[in-house]
Tab-separated table of C-alpha atoms and ligand atoms in Angstrom:
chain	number	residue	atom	x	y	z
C	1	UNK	CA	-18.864	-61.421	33.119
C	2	UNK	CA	-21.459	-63.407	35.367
C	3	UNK	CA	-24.210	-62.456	32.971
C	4	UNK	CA	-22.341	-63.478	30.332
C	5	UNK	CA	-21.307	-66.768	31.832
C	6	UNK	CA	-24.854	-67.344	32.735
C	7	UNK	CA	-26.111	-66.622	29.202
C	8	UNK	CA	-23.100	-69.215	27.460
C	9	UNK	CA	-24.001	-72.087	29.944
C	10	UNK	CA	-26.596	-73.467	27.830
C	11	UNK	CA	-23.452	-73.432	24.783
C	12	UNK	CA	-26.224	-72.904	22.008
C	13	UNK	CA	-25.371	-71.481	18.994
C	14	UNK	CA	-28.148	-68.361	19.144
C	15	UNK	CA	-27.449	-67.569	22.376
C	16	UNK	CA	-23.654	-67.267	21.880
C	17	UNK	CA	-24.219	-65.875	18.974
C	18	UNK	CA	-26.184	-62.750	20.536
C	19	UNK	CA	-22.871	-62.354	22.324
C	20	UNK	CA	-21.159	-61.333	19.239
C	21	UNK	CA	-21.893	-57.673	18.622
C	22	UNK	CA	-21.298	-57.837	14.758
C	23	UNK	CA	-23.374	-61.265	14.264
C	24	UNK	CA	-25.687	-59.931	16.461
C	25	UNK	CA	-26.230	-56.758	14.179
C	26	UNK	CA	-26.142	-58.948	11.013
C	27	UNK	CA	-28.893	-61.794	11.905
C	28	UNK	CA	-28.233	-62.425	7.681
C	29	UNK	CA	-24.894	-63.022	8.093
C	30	UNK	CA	-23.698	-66.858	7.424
C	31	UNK	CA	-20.224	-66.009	8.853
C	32	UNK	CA	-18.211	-69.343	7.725
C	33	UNK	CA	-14.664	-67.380	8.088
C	34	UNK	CA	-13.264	-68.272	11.570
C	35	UNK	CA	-10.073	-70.147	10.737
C	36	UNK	CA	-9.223	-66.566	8.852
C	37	UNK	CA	-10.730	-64.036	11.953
C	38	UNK	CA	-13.359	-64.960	14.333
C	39	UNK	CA	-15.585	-62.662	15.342
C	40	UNK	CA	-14.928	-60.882	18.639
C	41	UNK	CA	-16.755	-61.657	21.848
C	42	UNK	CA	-18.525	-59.032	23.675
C	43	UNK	CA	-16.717	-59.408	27.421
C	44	UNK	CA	-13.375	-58.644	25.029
C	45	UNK	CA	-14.960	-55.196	23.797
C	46	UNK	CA	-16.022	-54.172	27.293
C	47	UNK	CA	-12.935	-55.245	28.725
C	48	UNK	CA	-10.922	-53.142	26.164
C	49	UNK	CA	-13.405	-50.482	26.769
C	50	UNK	CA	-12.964	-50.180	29.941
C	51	UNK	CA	-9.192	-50.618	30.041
C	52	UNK	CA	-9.081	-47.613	27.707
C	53	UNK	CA	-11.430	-45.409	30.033
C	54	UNK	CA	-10.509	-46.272	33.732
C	55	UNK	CA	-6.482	-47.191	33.623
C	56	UNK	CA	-4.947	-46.613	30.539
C	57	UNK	CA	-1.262	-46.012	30.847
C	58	UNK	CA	1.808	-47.602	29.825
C	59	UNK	CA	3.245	-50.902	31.876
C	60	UNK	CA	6.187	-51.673	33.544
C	61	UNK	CA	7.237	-47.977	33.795
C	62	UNK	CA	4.861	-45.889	36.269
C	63	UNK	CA	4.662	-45.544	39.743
C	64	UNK	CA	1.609	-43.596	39.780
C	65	UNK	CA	-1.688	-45.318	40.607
C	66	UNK	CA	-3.416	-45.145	37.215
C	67	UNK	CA	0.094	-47.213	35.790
C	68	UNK	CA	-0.221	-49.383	38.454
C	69	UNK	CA	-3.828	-50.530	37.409
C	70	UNK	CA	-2.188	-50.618	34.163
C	71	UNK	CA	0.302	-52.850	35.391
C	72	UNK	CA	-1.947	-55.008	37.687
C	73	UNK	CA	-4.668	-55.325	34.249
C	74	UNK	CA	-1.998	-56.295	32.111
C	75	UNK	CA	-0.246	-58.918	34.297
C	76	UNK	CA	-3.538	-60.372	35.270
C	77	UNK	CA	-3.884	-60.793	31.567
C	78	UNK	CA	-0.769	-62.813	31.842
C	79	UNK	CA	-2.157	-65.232	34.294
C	80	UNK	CA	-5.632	-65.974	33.048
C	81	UNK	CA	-3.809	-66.696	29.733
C	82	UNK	CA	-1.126	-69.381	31.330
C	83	UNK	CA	-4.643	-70.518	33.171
C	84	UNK	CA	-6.054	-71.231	29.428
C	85	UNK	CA	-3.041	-72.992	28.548
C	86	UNK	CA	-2.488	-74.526	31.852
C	87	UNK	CA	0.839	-73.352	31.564
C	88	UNK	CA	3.093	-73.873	34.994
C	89	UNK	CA	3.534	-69.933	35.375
C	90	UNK	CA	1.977	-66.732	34.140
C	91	UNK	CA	5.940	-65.898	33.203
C	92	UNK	CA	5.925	-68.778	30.406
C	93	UNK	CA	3.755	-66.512	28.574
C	94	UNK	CA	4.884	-63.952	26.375
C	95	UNK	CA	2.592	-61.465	24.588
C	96	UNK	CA	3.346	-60.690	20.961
C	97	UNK	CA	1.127	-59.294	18.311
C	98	UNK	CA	0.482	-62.735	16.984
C	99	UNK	CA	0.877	-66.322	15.793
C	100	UNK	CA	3.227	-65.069	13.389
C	101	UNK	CA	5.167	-62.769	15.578
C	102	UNK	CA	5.671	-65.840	18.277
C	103	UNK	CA	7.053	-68.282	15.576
C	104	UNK	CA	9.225	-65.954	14.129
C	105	UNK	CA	10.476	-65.257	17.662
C	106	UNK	CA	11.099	-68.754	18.343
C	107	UNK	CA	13.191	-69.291	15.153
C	108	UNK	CA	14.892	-65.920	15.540
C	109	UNK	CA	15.733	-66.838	19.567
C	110	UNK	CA	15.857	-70.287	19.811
C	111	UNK	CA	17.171	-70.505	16.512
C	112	UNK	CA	19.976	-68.597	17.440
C	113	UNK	CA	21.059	-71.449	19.851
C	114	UNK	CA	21.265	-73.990	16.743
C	115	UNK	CA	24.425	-74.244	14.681
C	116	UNK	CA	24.425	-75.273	11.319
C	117	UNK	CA	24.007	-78.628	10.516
C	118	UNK	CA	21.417	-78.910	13.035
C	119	UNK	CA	18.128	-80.045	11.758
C	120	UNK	CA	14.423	-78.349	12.026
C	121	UNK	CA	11.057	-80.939	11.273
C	122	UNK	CA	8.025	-79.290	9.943
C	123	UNK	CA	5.569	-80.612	8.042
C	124	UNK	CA	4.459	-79.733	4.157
C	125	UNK	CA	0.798	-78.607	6.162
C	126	UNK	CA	2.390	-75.724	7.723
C	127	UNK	CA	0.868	-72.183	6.834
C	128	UNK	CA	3.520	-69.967	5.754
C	129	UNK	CA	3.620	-68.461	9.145
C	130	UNK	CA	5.302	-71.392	10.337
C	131	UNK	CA	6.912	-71.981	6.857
C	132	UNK	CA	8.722	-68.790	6.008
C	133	UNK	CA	10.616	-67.916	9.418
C	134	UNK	CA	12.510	-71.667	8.950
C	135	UNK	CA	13.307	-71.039	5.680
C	136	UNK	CA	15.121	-67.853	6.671
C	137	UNK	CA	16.619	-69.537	9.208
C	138	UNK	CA	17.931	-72.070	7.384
C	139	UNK	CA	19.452	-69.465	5.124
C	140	UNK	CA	20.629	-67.293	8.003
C	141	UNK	CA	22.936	-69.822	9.640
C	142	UNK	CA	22.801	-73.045	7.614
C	143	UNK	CA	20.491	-75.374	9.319
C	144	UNK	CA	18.727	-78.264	7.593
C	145	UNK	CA	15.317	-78.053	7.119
C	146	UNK	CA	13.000	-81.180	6.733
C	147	UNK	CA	9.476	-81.670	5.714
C	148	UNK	CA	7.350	-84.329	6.844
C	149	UNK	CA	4.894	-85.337	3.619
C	150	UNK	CA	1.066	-85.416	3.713
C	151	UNK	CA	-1.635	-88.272	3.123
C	152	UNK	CA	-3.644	-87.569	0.650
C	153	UNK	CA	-6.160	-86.515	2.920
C	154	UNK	CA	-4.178	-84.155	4.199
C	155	UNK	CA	-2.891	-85.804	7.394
C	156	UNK	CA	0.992	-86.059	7.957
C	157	UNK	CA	2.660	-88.850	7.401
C	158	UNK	CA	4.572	-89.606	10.657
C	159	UNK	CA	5.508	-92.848	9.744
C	160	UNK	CA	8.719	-91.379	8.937
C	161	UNK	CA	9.827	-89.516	11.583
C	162	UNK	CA	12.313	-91.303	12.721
C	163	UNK	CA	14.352	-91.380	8.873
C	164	UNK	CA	13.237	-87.769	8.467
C	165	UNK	CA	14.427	-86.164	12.010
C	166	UNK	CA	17.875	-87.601	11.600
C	167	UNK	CA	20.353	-87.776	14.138
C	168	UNK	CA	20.465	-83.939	14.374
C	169	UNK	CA	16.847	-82.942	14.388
C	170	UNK	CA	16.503	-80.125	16.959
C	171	UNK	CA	12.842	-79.274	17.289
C	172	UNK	CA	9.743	-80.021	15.275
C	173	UNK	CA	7.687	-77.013	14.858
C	174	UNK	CA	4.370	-78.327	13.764
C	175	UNK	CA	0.513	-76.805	13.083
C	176	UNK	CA	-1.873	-78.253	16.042
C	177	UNK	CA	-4.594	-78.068	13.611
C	178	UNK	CA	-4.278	-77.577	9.364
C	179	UNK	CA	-5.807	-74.091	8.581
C	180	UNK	CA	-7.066	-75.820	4.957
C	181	UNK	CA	-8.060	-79.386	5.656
C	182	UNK	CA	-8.644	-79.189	9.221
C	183	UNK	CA	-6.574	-81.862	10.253
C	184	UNK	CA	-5.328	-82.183	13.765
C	185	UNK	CA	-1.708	-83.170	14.340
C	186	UNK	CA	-0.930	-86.583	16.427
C	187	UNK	CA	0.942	-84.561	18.717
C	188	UNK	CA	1.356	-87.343	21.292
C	189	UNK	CA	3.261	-89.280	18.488
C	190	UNK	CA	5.196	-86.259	17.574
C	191	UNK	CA	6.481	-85.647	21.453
C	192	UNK	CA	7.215	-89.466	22.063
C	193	UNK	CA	9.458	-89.219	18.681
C	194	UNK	CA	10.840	-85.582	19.990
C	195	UNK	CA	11.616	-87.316	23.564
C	196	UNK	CA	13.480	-89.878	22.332
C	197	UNK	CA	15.638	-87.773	19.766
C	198	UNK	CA	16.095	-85.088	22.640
C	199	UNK	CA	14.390	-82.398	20.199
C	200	UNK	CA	12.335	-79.755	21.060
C	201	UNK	CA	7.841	-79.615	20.052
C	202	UNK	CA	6.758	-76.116	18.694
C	203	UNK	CA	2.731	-76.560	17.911
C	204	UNK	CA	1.022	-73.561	15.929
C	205	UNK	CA	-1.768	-73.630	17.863
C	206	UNK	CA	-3.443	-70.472	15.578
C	207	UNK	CA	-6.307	-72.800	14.339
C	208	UNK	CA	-6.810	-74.911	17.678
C	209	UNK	CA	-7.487	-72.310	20.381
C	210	UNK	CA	-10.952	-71.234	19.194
C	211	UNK	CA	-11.801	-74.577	19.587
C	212	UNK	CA	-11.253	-74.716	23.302
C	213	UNK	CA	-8.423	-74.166	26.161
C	214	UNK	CA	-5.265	-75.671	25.391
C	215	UNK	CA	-3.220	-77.999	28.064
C	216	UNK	CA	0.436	-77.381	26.912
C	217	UNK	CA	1.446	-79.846	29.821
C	218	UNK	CA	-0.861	-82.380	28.717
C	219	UNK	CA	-0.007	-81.967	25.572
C	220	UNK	CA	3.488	-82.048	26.578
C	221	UNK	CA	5.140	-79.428	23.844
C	222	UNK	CA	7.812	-76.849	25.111
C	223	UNK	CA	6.263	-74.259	22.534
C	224	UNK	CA	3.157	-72.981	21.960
C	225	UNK	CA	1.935	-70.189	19.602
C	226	UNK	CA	-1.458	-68.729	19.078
C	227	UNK	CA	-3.222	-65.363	17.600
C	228	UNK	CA	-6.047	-63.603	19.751
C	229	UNK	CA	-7.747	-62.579	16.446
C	230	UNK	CA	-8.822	-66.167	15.843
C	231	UNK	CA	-10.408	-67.112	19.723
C	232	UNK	CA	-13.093	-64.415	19.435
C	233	UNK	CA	-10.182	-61.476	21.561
C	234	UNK	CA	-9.037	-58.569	19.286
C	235	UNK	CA	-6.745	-58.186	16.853
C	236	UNK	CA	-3.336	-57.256	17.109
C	237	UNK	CA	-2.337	-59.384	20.158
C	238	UNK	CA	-0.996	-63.043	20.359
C	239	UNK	CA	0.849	-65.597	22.435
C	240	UNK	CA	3.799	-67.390	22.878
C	241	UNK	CA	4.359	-70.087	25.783
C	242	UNK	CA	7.607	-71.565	26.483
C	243	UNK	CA	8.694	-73.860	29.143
C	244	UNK	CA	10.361	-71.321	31.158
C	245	UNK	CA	13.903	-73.048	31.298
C	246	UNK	CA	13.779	-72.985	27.588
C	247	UNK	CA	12.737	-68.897	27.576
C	248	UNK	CA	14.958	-68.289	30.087
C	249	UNK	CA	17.946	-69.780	27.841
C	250	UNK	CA	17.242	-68.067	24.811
C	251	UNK	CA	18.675	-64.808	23.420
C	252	UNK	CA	16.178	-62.246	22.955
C	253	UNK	CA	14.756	-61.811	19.509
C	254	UNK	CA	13.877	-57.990	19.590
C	255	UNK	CA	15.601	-55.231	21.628
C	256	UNK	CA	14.499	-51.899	22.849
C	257	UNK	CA	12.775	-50.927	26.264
C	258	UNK	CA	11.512	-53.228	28.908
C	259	UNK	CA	13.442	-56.055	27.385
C	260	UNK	CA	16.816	-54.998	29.503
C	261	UNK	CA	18.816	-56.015	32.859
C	262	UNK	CA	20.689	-52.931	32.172
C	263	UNK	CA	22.235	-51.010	29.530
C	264	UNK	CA	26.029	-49.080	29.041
C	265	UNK	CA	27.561	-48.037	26.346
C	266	UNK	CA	28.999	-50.558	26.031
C	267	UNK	CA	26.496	-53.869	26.755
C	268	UNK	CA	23.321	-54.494	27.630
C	269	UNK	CA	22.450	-57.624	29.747
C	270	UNK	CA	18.760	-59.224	29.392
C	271	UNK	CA	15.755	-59.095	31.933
C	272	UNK	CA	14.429	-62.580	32.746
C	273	UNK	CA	11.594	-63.626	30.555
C	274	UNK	CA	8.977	-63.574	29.447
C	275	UNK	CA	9.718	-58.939	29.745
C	276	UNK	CA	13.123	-60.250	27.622
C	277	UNK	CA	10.734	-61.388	24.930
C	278	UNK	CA	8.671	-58.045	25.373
C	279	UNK	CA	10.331	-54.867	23.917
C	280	UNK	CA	8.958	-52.023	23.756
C	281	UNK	CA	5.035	-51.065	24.728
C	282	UNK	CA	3.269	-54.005	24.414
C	283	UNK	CA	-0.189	-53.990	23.282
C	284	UNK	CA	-2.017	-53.778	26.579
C	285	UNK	CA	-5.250	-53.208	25.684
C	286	UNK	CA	-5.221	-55.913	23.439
C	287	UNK	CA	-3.946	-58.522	25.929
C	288	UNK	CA	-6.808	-57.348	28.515
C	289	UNK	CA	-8.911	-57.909	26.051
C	290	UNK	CA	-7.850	-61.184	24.641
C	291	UNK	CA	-7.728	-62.537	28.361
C	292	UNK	CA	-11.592	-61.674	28.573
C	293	UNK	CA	-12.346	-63.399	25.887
C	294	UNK	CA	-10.318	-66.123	27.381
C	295	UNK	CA	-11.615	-66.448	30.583
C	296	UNK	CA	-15.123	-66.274	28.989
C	297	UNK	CA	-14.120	-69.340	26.845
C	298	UNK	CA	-12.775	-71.209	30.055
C	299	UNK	CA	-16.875	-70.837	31.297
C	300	UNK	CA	-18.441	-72.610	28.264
C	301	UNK	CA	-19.408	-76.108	27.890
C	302	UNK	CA	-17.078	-77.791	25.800
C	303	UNK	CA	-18.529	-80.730	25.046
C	304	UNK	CA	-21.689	-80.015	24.190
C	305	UNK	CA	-19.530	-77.132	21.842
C	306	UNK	CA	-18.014	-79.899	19.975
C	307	UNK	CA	-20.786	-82.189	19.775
C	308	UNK	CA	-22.473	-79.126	17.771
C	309	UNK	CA	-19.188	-78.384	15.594
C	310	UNK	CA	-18.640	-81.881	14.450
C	311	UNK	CA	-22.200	-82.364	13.859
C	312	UNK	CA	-22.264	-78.991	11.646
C	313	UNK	CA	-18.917	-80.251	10.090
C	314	UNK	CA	-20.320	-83.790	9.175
C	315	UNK	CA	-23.961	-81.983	7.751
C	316	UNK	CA	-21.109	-79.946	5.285
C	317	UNK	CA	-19.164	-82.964	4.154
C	318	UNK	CA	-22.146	-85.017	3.252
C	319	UNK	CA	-23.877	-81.898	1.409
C	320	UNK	CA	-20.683	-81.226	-0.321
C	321	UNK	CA	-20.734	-84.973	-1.299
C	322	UNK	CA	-23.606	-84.672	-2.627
C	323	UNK	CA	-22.669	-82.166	-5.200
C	324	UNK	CA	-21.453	-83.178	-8.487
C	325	UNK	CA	-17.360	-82.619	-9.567
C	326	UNK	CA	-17.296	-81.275	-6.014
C	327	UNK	CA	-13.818	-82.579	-4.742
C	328	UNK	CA	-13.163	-81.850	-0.801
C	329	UNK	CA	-10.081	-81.963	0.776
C	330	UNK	CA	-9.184	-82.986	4.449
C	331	UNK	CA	-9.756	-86.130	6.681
C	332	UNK	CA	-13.047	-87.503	6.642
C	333	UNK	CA	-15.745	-86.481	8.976
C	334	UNK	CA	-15.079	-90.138	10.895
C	335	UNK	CA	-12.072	-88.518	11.748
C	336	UNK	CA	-11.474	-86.443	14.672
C	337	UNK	CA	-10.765	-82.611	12.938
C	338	UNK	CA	-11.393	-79.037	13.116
C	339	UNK	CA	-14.512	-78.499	11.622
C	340	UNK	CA	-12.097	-76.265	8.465
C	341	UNK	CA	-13.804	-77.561	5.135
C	342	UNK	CA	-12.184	-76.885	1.937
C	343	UNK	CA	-13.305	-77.565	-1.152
C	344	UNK	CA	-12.465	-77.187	-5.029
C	345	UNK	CA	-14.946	-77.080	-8.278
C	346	UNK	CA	-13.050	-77.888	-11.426
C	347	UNK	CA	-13.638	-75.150	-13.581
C	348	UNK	CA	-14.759	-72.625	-11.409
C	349	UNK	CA	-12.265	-70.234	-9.551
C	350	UNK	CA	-12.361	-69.733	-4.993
C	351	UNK	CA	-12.532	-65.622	-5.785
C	352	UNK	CA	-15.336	-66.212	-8.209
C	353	UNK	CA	-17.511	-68.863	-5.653
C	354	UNK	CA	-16.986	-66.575	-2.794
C	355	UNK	CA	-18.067	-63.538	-4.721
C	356	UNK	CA	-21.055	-65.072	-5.750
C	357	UNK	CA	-21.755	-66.709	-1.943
C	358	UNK	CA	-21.256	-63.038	-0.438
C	359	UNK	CA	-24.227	-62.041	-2.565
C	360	UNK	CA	-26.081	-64.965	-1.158
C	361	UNK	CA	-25.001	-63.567	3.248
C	362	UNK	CA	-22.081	-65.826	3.074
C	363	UNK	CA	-18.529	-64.798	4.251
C	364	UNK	CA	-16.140	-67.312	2.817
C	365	UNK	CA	-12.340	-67.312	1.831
C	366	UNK	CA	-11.209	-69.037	-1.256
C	367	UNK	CA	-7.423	-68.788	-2.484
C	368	UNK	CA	-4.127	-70.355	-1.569
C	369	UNK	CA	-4.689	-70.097	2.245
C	370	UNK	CA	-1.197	-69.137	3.092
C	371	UNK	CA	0.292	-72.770	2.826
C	372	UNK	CA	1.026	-72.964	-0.702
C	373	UNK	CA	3.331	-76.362	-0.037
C	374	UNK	CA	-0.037	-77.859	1.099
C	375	UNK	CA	-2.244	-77.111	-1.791
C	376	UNK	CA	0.440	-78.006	-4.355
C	377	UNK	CA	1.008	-81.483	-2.175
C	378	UNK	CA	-2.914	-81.609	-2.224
C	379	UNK	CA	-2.750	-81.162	-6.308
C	380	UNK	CA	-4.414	-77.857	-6.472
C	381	UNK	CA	-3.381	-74.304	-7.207
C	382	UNK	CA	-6.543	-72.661	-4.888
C	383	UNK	CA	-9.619	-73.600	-3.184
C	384	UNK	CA	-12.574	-71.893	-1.218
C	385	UNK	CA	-12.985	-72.901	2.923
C	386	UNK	CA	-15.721	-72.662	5.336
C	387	UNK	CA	-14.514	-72.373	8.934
C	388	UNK	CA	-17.139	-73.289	11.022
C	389	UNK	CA	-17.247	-71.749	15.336
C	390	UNK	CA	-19.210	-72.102	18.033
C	391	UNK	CA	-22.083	-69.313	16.455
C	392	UNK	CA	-22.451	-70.915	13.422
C	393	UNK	CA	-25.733	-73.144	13.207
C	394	UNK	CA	-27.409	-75.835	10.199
C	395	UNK	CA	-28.814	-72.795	8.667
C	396	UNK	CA	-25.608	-71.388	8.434
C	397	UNK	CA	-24.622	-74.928	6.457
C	398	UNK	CA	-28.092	-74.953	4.700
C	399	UNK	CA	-27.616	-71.234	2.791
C	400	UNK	CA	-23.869	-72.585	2.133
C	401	UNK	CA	-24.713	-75.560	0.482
C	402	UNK	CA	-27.598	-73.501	-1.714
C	403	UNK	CA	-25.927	-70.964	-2.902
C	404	UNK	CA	-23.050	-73.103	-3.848
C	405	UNK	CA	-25.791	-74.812	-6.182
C	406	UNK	CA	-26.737	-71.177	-7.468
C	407	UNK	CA	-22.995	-69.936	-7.565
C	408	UNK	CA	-22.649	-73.175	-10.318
C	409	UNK	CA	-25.344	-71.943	-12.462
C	410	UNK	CA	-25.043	-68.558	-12.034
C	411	UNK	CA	-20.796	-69.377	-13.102
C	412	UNK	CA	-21.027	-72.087	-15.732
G	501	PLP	N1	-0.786	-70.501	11.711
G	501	PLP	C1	-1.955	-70.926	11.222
G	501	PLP	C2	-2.254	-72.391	11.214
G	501	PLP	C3	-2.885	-70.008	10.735
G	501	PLP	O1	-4.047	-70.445	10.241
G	501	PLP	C4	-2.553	-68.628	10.779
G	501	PLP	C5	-3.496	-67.643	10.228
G	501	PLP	O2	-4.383	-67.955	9.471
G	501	PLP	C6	-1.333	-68.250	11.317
G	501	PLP	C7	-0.467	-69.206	11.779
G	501	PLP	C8	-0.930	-66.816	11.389
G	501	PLP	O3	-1.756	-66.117	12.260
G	501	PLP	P1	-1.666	-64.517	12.329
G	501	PLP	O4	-1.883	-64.013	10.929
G	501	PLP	O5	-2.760	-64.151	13.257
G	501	PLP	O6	-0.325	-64.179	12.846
């Protein structure tokens, strides 16, 4: 960990990327794919590692010594990820297996709490993760959902909040940070407007975290969601922070072990949160290794990160300007936004580009994205995305904006 904080302080893109075992095997590699995965940092592969080989056991169940450094790994794990969200308490976070997994707890649980008639906000931007588990709801026990529009650069349209959260709106479950266009949320608008209607904030915060540590108090949401896959931890492991008044007066969403005060025949009573939230074996490993990666993130130099991620994103947009029929989506580069660039070419179909940019070292997705509503809203059917994180470098841009001059001839 020291000689990996040590190596990051300088924040340049070679030397972070030689912490990335795969990039660092694949110096060809134009890896433009981090809104989908990002790659996983080395302290999170060691930390797993050695989890695995010095104190693997189950949690919350042992009293022998090799559970209790199970225990003591996994609850650290806990607190260094409420220290990356600046949460108020290591027991406002609860680990899940993902983004999707913590907003589908949040409408299961805390959507249990609404009655019908009560209204949900999201937005048209939302990726299907935050899309799908409302829409269930809705049909579950009748509540209303609403949709705030986009711009047509992708930005919502919060002009009508007020009108659209009614005088029933209940939370607004929004995306920090658009997974296609890359646009970041006004959430300080969307919490004064929450305030004042006595609603509840839920931010998807799946494409913000590997962008930097969160503040959920600054911020001031009640909810916040993320995925480890996407902030350089391992797969199968994600978050869900709660203001603990609100965890503590939900229902759970899942039952089975861990999650209990106690059990008879005939009832069951809850354990406080965030176990309530937690049944079953959670995925230990996974959260030791996510908070490595996490507290390797709280080391780097931020700004200097940005500087370099905005600068990449602004060399894209003008390059992709520059090409004929092109047509981007998103906020302008003036704009403050993830550096996510998506793009279309009339004519020419996402699978097709990316196939011919993998031939060229490029790792690119290209397809609906998972927020359908968007894309439709944004007047197309599919388009390809580069992602751009803190490894990625001009050249990366350079071979990206070549190749999508030879994927034109080599597909017209
Ligand atoms: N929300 C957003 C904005 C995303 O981009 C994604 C994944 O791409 C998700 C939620 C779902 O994340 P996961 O598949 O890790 O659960």
């Amino acid at each position: 960990m020291g000689a990996s904080t040590l190596l990051t302080g300088c924040g340049d893109a070679n030397t972070l990327r030689a912490e990335f075992p795969l990039l660092a095997a694949a110096p060809e590699l134009h890896y433009l794919d981090s809104a989908a995965t990002s790659q996983i940092h080395r302290s999170a592969l060691d930390a797993v590692l050695h989890h695995e080989t010095t104190s693997r056991a189950n949690v919350a169940r042992g009293t022998y010594r090799l559970a209790e450094a199970a225990d003591l790994a996994f609850e650290n794990a806990r607190r260094t990820t409420a220290r990356f969200l600046n949460a108020t308490s290591a027991d406002e976070i609860v680990f899940t297996s993902g983004a999707t997994a913590s907003l589908n707890l949040v409408a299961h649980a805390f959507g249990n709490t609404l009655q019908a008639g009560d209204r949900v906000l999201i937005s048209v931007a939302e990726h299907h993760s935050n899309f799908v588990p409302w829409q269930m709801l809705r049909d579950r026990i009748g509540i209303e959902l609403a949709l705030i529009p986009v711009r047509a650069d992708g930005q919502l349209d919060l002009a009508r909040l007020p009108e659209l959260m009614g005088s029933r709106c209940r939370l607004l479950a929004l995306t920090h940070c658009s997974n296609v266009t890359g646009a970041r949320t006004d959430v300080a608008a969307v919490v004064a407007a929450a305030r004042q209607a006595g609603a509840r904030v839920l931010l998807d915060g799946a494409q913000a975290v590997q962008h930097g540590p969160q503040d959920v108090r600054a911020l001031g949401v009640d909810f916040y969601a993320f995925s480890g896959h996407k902030c350089f931890g391992p797969g199968g492991i994600g978050v869900l922070w709660g203001r603990h008044e609100l965890l503590a007066a939900m229902p759970p969403f899942l039952g089975g072990g861990g999650m209990i005060g106690g059990v008879t025949p005939a009832l069951s009573t809850w354990a406080p949160p965030p176990q309530r939230f937690e049944a079953g074996t959670p995925p230990i490993a996974q959260a030791i290794g996510l908070a490595a990666a996490l507290e390797w993130m709280l080391g780097l130099p931020w700004p200097q990160i940005h500087a370099r991620e905005d600068s990449l994103c602004r060399q894209l947009i003008e390059g992709l300007r520059a090409i004929s029929d092109l047509r981007l989506l998103g906020p302008d580069a003036a704009v403050s936004r993830a550096p996510i660039i998506s793009f279309e070419m009339p004519g020419l179909h996402p699978h097709d580009i990316c196939q011919v940019l993998d031939t060229h070292g490029l790792a690119l997705r290209g397809g609906h994205h998972c927020a359908q509503p968007l894309l439709a809203a944004l007047g197309v059917e599919s388009c390809s995305r580069a992602s751009i994180a803190l490894y990625n470098d001009a050249a990366d841009i350079e071979a990206l904006l070549s190749a999508l001059d030879a994927a034109r001839r080599e597909l017209t």
